[in-house]
């Protein structure tokens, strides 16, 4: 059976990164935008783990970085969801198009 | 053990203040004016303590490092936060959750302090998040206002997106070099394609935080929607801290690739100055106006950053000090006017000189300093920035920056003309200024005038860097 190599994982993580970026710009629902950001962060996690395993296996820097990214992403999502709930209270919707008061 | 307490003193002080505020909050109700007084005294002590026992050293296996320049940078940030606690006294008195606001603000300051001291990309990322997540909560502090929640939404999404981009860059650096230590990285960097890509990602993330064009789109909206104390913290303290660390990352970590980043910084600086100036010309709201003016100022800071020399560091630190003083003075006047009358449009300031001459003079001083008119401090700040940038002998770029100063003069003078010269039968009424706001405005004005005249300030910064 063929083992997945570094390039396979890098392909997946880069694809995830750009899917996340696409979703961030295209989606109109705030929760979905937040999910796109999580996709970006998870692609970074994959990158770190793959580099750690295939290129620099003697130290655990990449794994530790990944753990911290997961924790920070949770904290960021908590604050973001609190803000989205407040946006729902003021605008009665979580669509980004309703938040349109601040423009040039 | 002793070393730990001495080296980490600024962070420990802020942590202690955070805990004191937390205990005051938990122990029961307290009047806002007493609480504000306690906070101001604590912040003053924090600012004064930053002058003593500053040594250089390394903690936690190189994750945390400090020296006298870093201590001075932290001192500047502490000073800015102390000024903010004085300036917006009117707004603080009327807010329901005063201690929470300061808890968020001090956590963000703590993050910035760790950011300046970080010696490792992991520490760097953690402190960057500690600095930005509370900021988003601060922008949402006017809970019932629609624009405030919209501003907070824009802030948290753009900061999350930028930290994603930053992390992707870091992961590429890790893949290319196998280390994330600032001291080990320069030896490993050779400027191959992967490393250039990583550098571009990292600079992009910094550009988001510093609101450099083309990543500035959140700036004006967040500035307008947030409560004015949060806006001023965002525009001076957070920008200043990130600018300090931007220099140290570019000059120390990415030094082997300086030809690559010099071109990127020059390009970003040129478009930032153009876009910041052109958009500032047509703004009517004073907060949006200051937002675009701060974007243009960031373009100038990049001119100094491009210098890649000891003078680059010292000129940027000096300029940030002056920028904090002048921008806070402008925000303080705008806050005093808007908290009493609710007016934020520049047109509302017509003939303000008839009723509030002192406020008008302070605003004029601040704007002249931002525009860079001698003999005010802003002129010397910009002079040193251009001087540092000129060390690369790229005089077309420096000439372009100098021409942009003239464009910026036009819109700063437009506000001053509207206050002093425009005819208006019924200008805004006389505005009562809170005593602590008055004190802070006096400090700011004195700083704007004296920081340029007293040459030892710049000499001192240069001796540290």
Coordinates of C-alpha atoms in Angstrom, one line a residue:
Chain A
X1 CA 0.0 0.0 0.0
X2 CA 1.3 3.5 -0.9
X3 CA 2.2 5.7 2.0
X4 CA 1.1 9.3 1.7
X5 CA 4.1 11.6 1.3
X6 CA 4.8 15.2 2.2
X7 CA 3.5 16.5 -1.1
X8 CA 0.1 14.9 -0.7
X9 CA -0.4 16.5 2.7
X10 CA 0.9 19.9 1.5
X11 CA -1.5 19.7 -1.5
X12 CA -4.4 19.1 0.9
X13 CA -3.4 21.8 3.3
X14 CA -2.9 24.4 0.5
X15 CA -6.3 23.4 -1.0
X16 CA -7.9 23.8 2.4
X17 CA -6.3 27.2 2.8
X18 CA -7.6 28.5 -0.5
X19 CA -11.1 26.9 0.1
X20 CA -11.2 28.8 3.4
X21 CA -10.1 32.0 1.7
X22 CA -12.7 31.6 -1.0
X23 CA -15.4 31.0 1.6
X24 CA -14.3 34.0 3.5
X25 CA -14.8 36.3 0.6
X26 CA -17.9 34.7 -1.0
X27 CA -20.1 33.7 1.8
X28 CA -22.6 36.1 3.3
X29 CA -23.5 34.3 6.5
X30 CA -21.3 35.3 9.4
X31 CA -21.2 31.8 10.9
X32 CA -20.0 30.4 7.6
X33 CA -17.4 33.1 7.3
X34 CA -16.2 32.0 10.8
X35 CA -16.1 28.4 9.6
X36 CA -13.9 29.5 6.6
X37 CA -11.5 31.1 9.0
X38 CA -11.3 27.8 11.0
X39 CA -10.5 26.0 7.7
X40 CA -7.6 28.4 7.1
X41 CA -6.3 27.7 10.7
X42 CA -6.7 23.9 10.2
X43 CA -4.8 24.0 7.0
X44 CA -2.0 25.6 9.0
X45 CA -2.2 22.8 11.5
X46 CA -1.8 20.2 8.8
X47 CA 1.2 22.1 7.5
X48 CA 2.9 22.2 10.8
X49 CA 2.3 18.5 11.5
X50 CA 3.4 17.4 8.1
X51 CA 6.6 19.5 8.2
X52 CA 7.3 18.2 11.7
X53 CA 6.9 14.5 10.8
X54 CA 8.6 14.5 7.4
X55 CA 11.3 17.2 7.6
X56 CA 12.2 17.9 11.2
X57 CA 11.2 14.8 13.2
X58 CA 13.8 15.3 16.0
X59 CA 12.1 18.2 17.7
X60 CA 8.4 18.7 18.5
X61 CA 8.1 22.4 17.7
X62 CA 5.5 21.9 15.0
X63 CA 3.3 19.8 17.2
X64 CA 3.4 22.3 20.1
X65 CA 2.6 25.1 17.7
X66 CA -0.5 23.2 16.5
X67 CA -1.8 22.7 20.0
X68 CA -1.5 26.4 20.7
X69 CA -3.2 27.2 17.4
X70 CA -6.2 25.0 18.3
X71 CA -6.5 26.7 21.7
X72 CA -6.3 30.2 20.3
X73 CA -8.7 29.4 17.5
X74 CA -11.3 28.3 20.2
X75 CA -10.7 31.6 22.0
X76 CA -11.1 33.6 18.9
X77 CA -14.3 31.7 17.9
X78 CA -15.8 32.4 21.3
X79 CA -15.3 36.2 21.1
X80 CA -16.4 36.2 17.4
X81 CA -19.6 34.3 18.3
X82 CA -20.3 36.7 21.2
X83 CA -20.0 39.6 18.7
X84 CA -22.2 37.8 16.2
X85 CA -24.9 37.3 18.8
X86 CA -24.8 41.0 19.7
X87 CA -25.0 41.8 15.9
X88 CA -28.0 39.6 15.8
X89 CA -29.6 41.6 18.6
X90 CA -29.0 44.9 17.0
X91 CA -29.7 44.0 13.3
X92 CA -32.0 40.9 13.7
X93 CA -29.9 39.0 11.1
X94 CA -26.5 37.5 10.8
X95 CA -26.1 38.3 7.2
X96 CA -23.1 40.6 6.5
X97 CA -25.2 42.5 4.0
X98 CA -27.4 44.0 6.8
X99 CA -24.4 45.6 8.4
X100 CA -24.0 48.4 5.9
X101 CA -24.1 51.6 7.9
X102 CA -20.4 52.3 7.8
X103 CA -19.4 53.1 4.3
X104 CA -17.5 55.7 2.5
Chain B
X1 CA 14.4 33.8 40.4
X2 CA 15.1 37.5 41.1
X3 CA 16.1 37.9 37.5
X4 CA 12.6 36.7 36.5
X5 CA 10.9 39.5 38.5
X6 CA 13.2 42.2 37.2
X7 CA 13.2 41.3 33.6
X8 CA 9.4 40.7 33.4
X9 CA 8.6 43.7 35.5
X10 CA 6.4 45.6 33.0
X11 CA 4.2 42.5 32.3
X12 CA 4.0 41.6 35.9
X13 CA 3.0 45.1 36.8
X14 CA 0.1 45.1 34.3
X15 CA -1.0 41.7 35.4
X16 CA -1.1 42.9 39.0
X17 CA -3.2 45.9 38.0
X18 CA -5.6 43.5 36.0
X19 CA -6.0 41.4 39.1
X20 CA -6.6 44.4 41.4
X21 CA -9.3 45.6 39.0
X22 CA -10.8 42.1 38.9
X23 CA -11.0 42.0 42.7
X24 CA -12.5 45.5 42.9
X25 CA -15.1 44.4 40.4
X26 CA -15.9 41.2 42.3
X27 CA -16.0 42.8 45.7
X28 CA -19.1 44.9 45.0
X29 CA -20.3 48.1 43.5
X30 CA -18.1 51.1 43.4
X31 CA -18.7 54.6 42.1
X32 CA -17.3 55.3 38.6
X33 CA -15.4 58.4 39.6
X34 CA -13.6 56.7 42.5
X35 CA -12.8 53.7 40.3
X36 CA -11.4 55.9 37.6
X37 CA -9.2 57.7 40.1
X38 CA -7.9 54.3 41.3
X39 CA -7.2 53.2 37.8
X40 CA -5.4 56.5 36.9
X41 CA -3.2 56.2 40.0
X42 CA -2.3 52.6 39.2
X43 CA -1.5 53.4 35.6
X44 CA 0.6 56.4 36.7
X45 CA 2.6 54.1 39.1
X46 CA 2.9 51.6 36.2
X47 CA 4.3 54.3 34.0
X48 CA 6.7 55.6 36.6
X49 CA 8.0 52.1 37.5
X50 CA 9.0 51.6 33.9
X51 CA 12.0 53.9 34.4
X52 CA 13.8 51.8 37.0
X53 CA 15.8 48.6 36.9
X54 CA 15.9 48.1 33.2
X55 CA 18.4 45.6 32.2
X56 CA 18.8 43.3 29.3
X57 CA 18.3 39.5 29.5
X58 CA 16.7 36.4 28.2
X59 CA 14.1 34.2 29.9
X60 CA 12.5 30.8 29.0
X61 CA 15.2 29.6 26.7
X62 CA 15.1 32.6 24.4
X63 CA 11.3 32.9 24.2
X64 CA 11.3 36.2 26.0
X65 CA 14.1 38.7 25.7
X66 CA 14.3 42.3 26.8
X67 CA 16.8 45.2 26.7
X68 CA 16.8 48.9 27.4
X69 CA 15.3 49.9 24.0
X70 CA 12.4 47.4 24.5
X71 CA 11.9 48.7 28.1
X72 CA 11.7 52.2 26.6
X73 CA 9.2 51.1 24.0
X74 CA 7.0 49.5 26.7
X75 CA 7.3 52.8 28.7
X76 CA 6.0 54.7 25.7
X77 CA 3.0 52.4 25.4
X78 CA 2.3 52.6 29.2
X79 CA 2.4 56.4 28.9
X80 CA -0.1 56.3 26.1
X81 CA -2.5 54.2 28.1
X82 CA -2.1 56.5 31.1
X83 CA -3.0 59.4 28.8
X84 CA -6.1 57.6 27.5
X85 CA -7.3 56.9 31.0
X86 CA -7.1 60.7 31.6
X87 CA -8.4 61.9 28.3
X88 CA -11.7 60.2 28.0
X89 CA -12.9 60.8 31.5
X90 CA -16.3 62.1 30.3
X91 CA -16.9 58.9 28.4
X92 CA -15.6 56.7 31.2
X93 CA -17.9 58.3 33.8
X94 CA -21.0 57.6 31.8
X95 CA -20.2 54.0 30.8
X96 CA -21.8 51.3 32.8
X97 CA -18.9 48.7 32.8
X98 CA -15.9 50.8 33.4
X99 CA -13.7 48.1 35.0
X100 CA -14.4 45.7 32.2
X101 CA -13.3 48.2 29.7
X102 CA -10.0 48.7 31.5
X103 CA -9.6 44.9 31.9
X104 CA -9.8 44.5 28.2
X105 CA -7.6 47.4 27.5
X106 CA -4.9 46.3 29.9
X107 CA -5.0 42.7 28.6
X108 CA -4.4 44.1 25.1
X109 CA -1.5 46.2 26.5
X110 CA -0.1 43.1 28.2
X111 CA -0.3 41.3 24.8
X112 CA 1.6 44.2 23.2
X113 CA 4.3 44.1 25.9
X114 CA 4.8 40.4 25.4
X115 CA 4.8 41.0 21.6
X116 CA 7.6 43.5 21.8
X117 CA 9.7 41.1 24.0
X118 CA 9.0 37.9 22.1
X119 CA 11.9 35.9 20.8
X120 CA 10.1 33.1 19.1
X121 CA 7.3 32.9 16.6
X122 CA 5.1 30.8 19.0
X123 CA 5.4 33.5 21.7
X124 CA 4.9 36.1 19.0
X125 CA 1.6 34.5 17.8
X126 CA 0.2 34.0 21.3
X127 CA 0.9 37.6 22.3
X128 CA -0.4 39.0 19.0
X129 CA -3.7 37.2 19.7
X130 CA -3.7 38.4 23.3
X131 CA -3.3 41.9 21.9
X132 CA -6.0 41.7 19.2
X133 CA -8.9 39.6 20.6
X134 CA -9.7 42.1 23.5
X135 CA -9.6 44.9 21.0
X136 CA -12.5 43.4 19.1
X137 CA -14.5 43.2 22.3
X138 CA -13.6 46.8 23.1
X139 CA -15.0 48.0 19.7
X140 CA -18.3 46.4 20.7
X141 CA -18.5 48.3 23.9
X142 CA -21.5 50.4 23.0
X143 CA -23.6 47.3 23.0
X144 CA -26.9 48.9 21.9
X145 CA -25.5 50.9 19.0
X146 CA -25.7 49.3 15.6
X147 CA -22.5 50.8 14.3
X148 CA -20.5 49.5 17.2
X149 CA -21.5 45.9 16.7
X150 CA -20.8 46.3 13.0
X151 CA -17.4 47.7 13.7
X152 CA -16.6 44.8 16.1
X153 CA -17.7 42.3 13.5
X154 CA -15.3 43.8 10.9
X155 CA -12.5 43.9 13.4
X156 CA -12.7 40.3 14.6
X157 CA -13.1 38.9 11.1
X158 CA -10.2 40.8 9.7
X159 CA -8.0 40.1 12.6
X160 CA -8.9 36.3 12.5
X161 CA -8.2 36.3 8.7
X162 CA -4.9 38.1 9.1
X163 CA -3.8 35.8 11.9
X164 CA -4.6 32.8 9.5
X165 CA -2.4 34.3 6.8
X166 CA 0.3 35.0 9.4
X167 CA 0.2 31.4 10.6
X168 CA 0.5 30.1 7.1
X169 CA 3.6 32.2 6.6
X170 CA 5.1 30.9 9.8
X171 CA 4.4 27.3 8.8
X172 CA 6.2 27.8 5.6
X173 CA 9.2 29.3 7.5
X174 CA 9.1 26.3 9.8
X175 CA 9.1 24.0 6.8
X176 CA 11.9 25.8 5.1
X177 CA 14.2 26.2 8.1
X178 CA 13.1 23.9 10.9
X179 CA 13.2 26.5 13.6
X180 CA 11.0 29.3 14.8
X181 CA 13.6 31.0 17.1
X182 CA 14.4 34.5 16.2
X183 CA 18.1 34.0 17.1
X184 CA 18.5 30.8 15.0
X185 CA 16.5 31.9 12.0
X186 CA 18.8 34.5 10.2
X187 CA 21.5 31.8 9.7
X188 CA 19.0 29.5 8.0
X189 CA 17.5 32.1 5.6
X190 CA 19.0 32.1 2.2
X191 CA 16.2 33.8 0.1
X192 CA 14.8 30.8 -1.8
X193 CA 11.4 30.9 -3.3
X194 CA 9.6 29.3 -0.3
X195 CA 11.1 31.7 2.1
X196 CA 10.2 34.7 0.0
X197 CA 6.6 33.4 -0.1
X198 CA 6.7 33.1 3.7
X199 CA 8.0 36.6 4.0
X200 CA 5.2 38.0 1.9
X201 CA 2.6 36.2 4.1
X202 CA 4.2 37.6 7.3
X203 CA 4.4 41.1 5.9
X204 CA 0.7 40.8 4.8
X205 CA -0.3 40.0 8.3
X206 CA 1.6 43.0 9.7
X207 CA 0.0 45.1 7.0
X208 CA -3.4 44.1 8.3
X209 CA -2.5 45.1 11.8
X210 CA -0.9 48.3 10.8
X211 CA -3.7 49.1 8.3
X212 CA -1.3 49.4 5.3
X213 CA -3.0 49.7 1.9
X214 CA -4.3 47.4 0.4
X215 CA -5.2 45.8 3.7
X216 CA -6.7 48.9 5.3
X217 CA -10.3 48.4 4.5
X218 CA -11.4 47.7 8.0
X219 CA -9.7 50.7 9.5
X220 CA -12.1 53.6 8.8
X221 CA -15.2 51.5 9.7
X222 CA -13.8 50.2 12.9
X223 CA -12.6 53.7 13.9
X224 CA -16.0 55.3 13.3
X225 CA -18.1 52.6 14.9
X226 CA -16.1 51.9 18.1
X227 CA -16.4 54.1 21.2
X228 CA -13.8 56.8 21.0
X229 CA -11.6 55.5 23.8
X230 CA -11.3 52.1 22.0
X231 CA -10.6 54.0 18.8
X232 CA -7.8 55.9 20.3
X233 CA -6.2 52.8 21.8
X234 CA -6.5 51.1 18.5
X235 CA -5.0 53.9 16.5
X236 CA -2.0 54.8 18.7
X237 CA -1.1 52.1 21.2
X238 CA -1.9 49.0 19.2
X239 CA -0.4 50.5 16.0
X240 CA 2.7 51.7 17.9
X241 CA 3.4 48.3 19.5
X242 CA 3.0 46.4 16.2
X243 CA 5.2 49.0 14.4
X244 CA 8.0 48.4 17.1
X245 CA 7.8 44.7 16.6
X246 CA 7.6 45.0 12.8
X247 CA 11.0 46.8 12.8
X248 CA 12.6 44.2 15.1
X249 CA 11.3 41.3 13.0
X250 CA 12.4 42.8 9.7
X251 CA 15.8 44.1 11.0
X252 CA 16.8 41.0 13.0
X253 CA 15.0 38.0 11.7
X254 CA 14.7 38.8 8.0
X255 CA 18.0 40.7 7.8
X256 CA 19.5 38.2 5.2
X257 CA 16.5 38.9 2.9
X258 CA 16.6 42.7 3.2
X259 CA 16.8 43.3 -0.6
X260 CA 13.5 41.5 -1.0
X261 CA 11.6 43.2 1.8
X262 CA 13.0 46.7 0.9
X263 CA 11.2 46.5 -2.4
X264 CA 8.0 45.3 -0.8
X265 CA 8.1 48.0 1.9
X266 CA 8.8 50.7 -0.6
X267 CA 5.8 49.7 -2.8
X268 CA 3.5 49.4 0.2
X269 CA 4.7 52.8 1.5
X270 CA 4.0 54.6 -1.8
X271 CA 0.5 53.2 -2.2
X272 CA -0.3 53.7 1.5
X273 CA 0.6 57.4 1.3
X274 CA -1.4 57.9 -1.9
X275 CA -4.6 56.1 -0.8
X276 CA -4.5 57.5 2.8
X277 CA -4.1 61.0 1.6
X278 CA -6.7 60.8 -1.2
X279 CA -9.4 59.3 1.0
X280 CA -8.7 61.7 3.8
X281 CA -9.4 64.6 1.5
X282 CA -13.1 63.7 1.2
X283 CA -14.0 62.6 4.8
X284 CA -16.6 64.5 6.7
X285 CA -16.6 62.5 10.0
X286 CA -13.7 63.5 12.3
X287 CA -13.1 59.9 13.3
X288 CA -13.0 58.6 9.7
X289 CA -10.8 61.6 8.9
X290 CA -8.3 60.7 11.6
X291 CA -8.5 57.0 10.5
X292 CA -7.3 57.9 7.0
X293 CA -4.8 60.4 8.3
X294 CA -3.4 57.6 10.4
X295 CA -3.2 55.3 7.3
X296 CA -1.1 58.0 5.6
X297 CA 1.1 58.3 8.8
X298 CA 1.7 54.6 8.6
X299 CA 3.0 55.1 5.1
X300 CA 5.5 57.6 6.5
X301 CA 6.6 55.1 9.2
X302 CA 7.3 52.6 6.4
X303 CA 9.7 55.1 4.8
X304 CA 11.7 55.0 8.1
X305 CA 11.4 51.2 8.3
X306 CA 12.8 50.9 4.8
X307 CA 16.0 52.5 6.1
X308 CA 17.3 49.2 7.5
X309 CA 19.7 50.9 9.9
X310 CA 20.1 51.9 13.5
X311 CA 18.7 55.3 12.5
X312 CA 15.6 53.5 11.1
X313 CA 14.9 52.0 14.5
X314 CA 15.4 55.2 16.5
X315 CA 13.5 57.4 14.0
X316 CA 10.5 55.1 14.1
X317 CA 10.5 54.9 17.9
X318 CA 10.7 58.7 18.1
X319 CA 8.0 59.2 15.6
X320 CA 5.6 56.8 17.4
X321 CA 6.2 58.8 20.6
X322 CA 5.2 62.0 18.8
X323 CA 2.4 60.3 17.0
X324 CA 0.9 59.1 20.3
X325 CA 1.0 62.6 21.7
X326 CA -0.5 64.4 18.6
X327 CA -3.1 61.8 17.7
X328 CA -4.3 61.5 21.3
X329 CA -4.6 65.3 21.6
X330 CA -6.7 65.3 18.4
X331 CA -8.9 62.4 19.6
X332 CA -9.2 64.1 23.0
X333 CA -10.6 67.3 21.6
X334 CA -12.9 65.3 19.3
X335 CA -14.1 63.2 22.2
X336 CA -14.7 66.3 24.4
X337 CA -16.9 67.8 21.7
X338 CA -18.8 64.6 20.8
X339 CA -19.5 63.6 24.4
X340 CA -21.2 66.9 25.1
X341 CA -22.9 67.8 21.9
X342 CA -22.9 64.5 19.9
X343 CA -21.4 66.2 16.9
X344 CA -18.7 64.4 15.0
X345 CA -18.8 66.1 11.6
X346 CA -16.1 68.5 10.5
X347 CA -18.7 70.9 9.3
X348 CA -20.0 71.2 12.9
X349 CA -16.7 72.6 14.0
X350 CA -17.3 75.8 11.9
X351 CA -16.3 78.9 13.9
X352 CA -15.7 76.9 17.0
X353 CA -12.9 79.4 17.8
X354 CA -15.5 81.9 18.9
X355 CA -16.8 79.7 21.7
X356 CA -13.9 77.4 22.5
X357 CA -10.6 79.0 21.7
X358 CA -8.5 76.7 23.9
X359 CA -9.8 73.5 22.4
X360 CA -9.3 74.9 18.9
X361 CA -5.7 75.8 19.7
X362 CA -5.0 72.3 21.0
X363 CA -6.6 70.7 18.0
X364 CA -4.6 73.1 15.7
X365 CA -1.4 72.1 17.5
X366 CA -2.1 68.4 17.1
X367 CA -3.0 68.7 13.4
X368 CA 0.0 70.9 12.6
X369 CA 2.2 68.3 14.4
X370 CA 0.6 65.5 12.4
X371 CA 1.1 67.5 9.2
X372 CA 4.7 68.1 10.0
X373 CA 5.0 71.9 10.4
X374 CA 8.1 73.2 12.1
X375 CA 8.8 73.9 15.0
X376 CA 6.4 71.3 16.3
X377 CA 7.6 67.8 17.1
X378 CA 5.9 66.1 14.1
X379 CA 8.2 68.0 11.7
X380 CA 11.3 66.5 13.4
X381 CA 9.7 63.1 13.5
X382 CA 9.1 63.1 9.8
X383 CA 12.5 64.7 9.1
X384 CA 14.2 61.8 10.9
X385 CA 12.0 59.2 9.1
X386 CA 12.9 60.7 5.7
X387 CA 16.5 60.9 6.7
X388 CA 16.6 57.2 7.7
X389 CA 14.9 56.3 4.5
X390 CA 17.4 58.3 2.5
X391 CA 20.2 56.0 3.7
X392 CA 19.4 53.7 0.8
X393 CA 20.1 56.5 -1.7
X394 CA 16.8 56.0 -3.3
X395 CA 16.0 59.7 -3.6
X396 CA 13.0 59.5 -5.9
X397 CA 11.1 57.6 -3.1
X398 CA 12.1 60.2 -0.5
X399 CA 11.0 63.0 -2.8
X400 CA 7.7 61.3 -3.3
X401 CA 7.2 61.0 0.4
X402 CA 8.0 64.7 0.9
X403 CA 5.5 65.6 -1.8
X404 CA 2.9 63.6 0.0
X405 CA 3.5 65.7 3.1
X406 CA 2.3 68.7 1.1
X407 CA -0.9 66.9 0.0
X408 CA -1.6 66.0 3.6
X409 CA -1.2 69.6 4.7
X410 CA -4.2 70.4 2.6
X411 CA -6.7 68.3 4.5
X412 CA -5.2 69.1 7.9
X413 CA -5.6 72.8 7.1
X414 CA -9.1 72.2 5.9
X415 CA -10.2 71.3 9.5
X416 CA -8.2 74.2 11.0
X417 CA -9.8 76.6 8.5
X418 CA -13.2 75.3 9.4
X419 CA -12.6 75.9 13.1
X420 CA -10.9 79.3 12.8
X421 CA -12.1 81.1 9.7
X422 CA -15.4 79.8 8.4
X423 CA -18.5 82.0 9.0
X424 CA -21.1 80.5 11.2
X425 CA -23.8 82.4 13.1
X426 CA -24.4 79.8 15.8
X427 CA -21.4 77.7 16.6
X428 CA -21.4 74.9 19.2
X429 CA -21.9 76.0 22.7
X430 CA -19.1 76.4 25.3
X431 CA -17.8 73.0 26.2
X432 CA -17.0 72.1 29.8
X433 CA -13.8 70.0 29.9
X434 CA -13.3 67.5 32.7
X435 CA -10.3 68.5 34.8
X436 CA -8.4 65.3 34.1
X437 CA -9.0 65.7 30.3
X438 CA -7.7 69.2 30.7
X439 CA -4.5 67.9 32.4
X440 CA -4.0 65.3 29.7
X441 CA -4.5 67.9 26.9
X442 CA -1.9 70.1 28.6
X443 CA 0.6 67.1 28.7
X444 CA -0.1 66.4 25.1
X445 CA 0.4 70.0 23.9
X446 CA 3.5 70.4 26.0
X447 CA 4.8 67.2 24.5
X448 CA 4.0 68.2 21.0
X449 CA 5.9 71.5 21.4
X450 CA 8.8 70.3 23.6
X451 CA 9.6 66.8 22.1
X452 CA 10.9 68.5 19.0
X453 CA 12.9 71.2 20.8
X454 CA 14.6 69.0 23.3
X455 CA 17.2 67.2 21.3
X456 CA 18.2 64.9 24.1
X457 CA 15.0 62.9 23.7
X458 CA 16.1 61.8 20.2
X459 CA 19.7 61.4 21.3
X460 CA 18.5 59.2 24.2
X461 CA 16.5 56.9 21.8
X462 CA 19.4 56.8 19.4
X463 CA 21.8 55.8 22.2
X464 CA 19.5 52.9 23.1
X465 CA 19.0 51.5 19.6

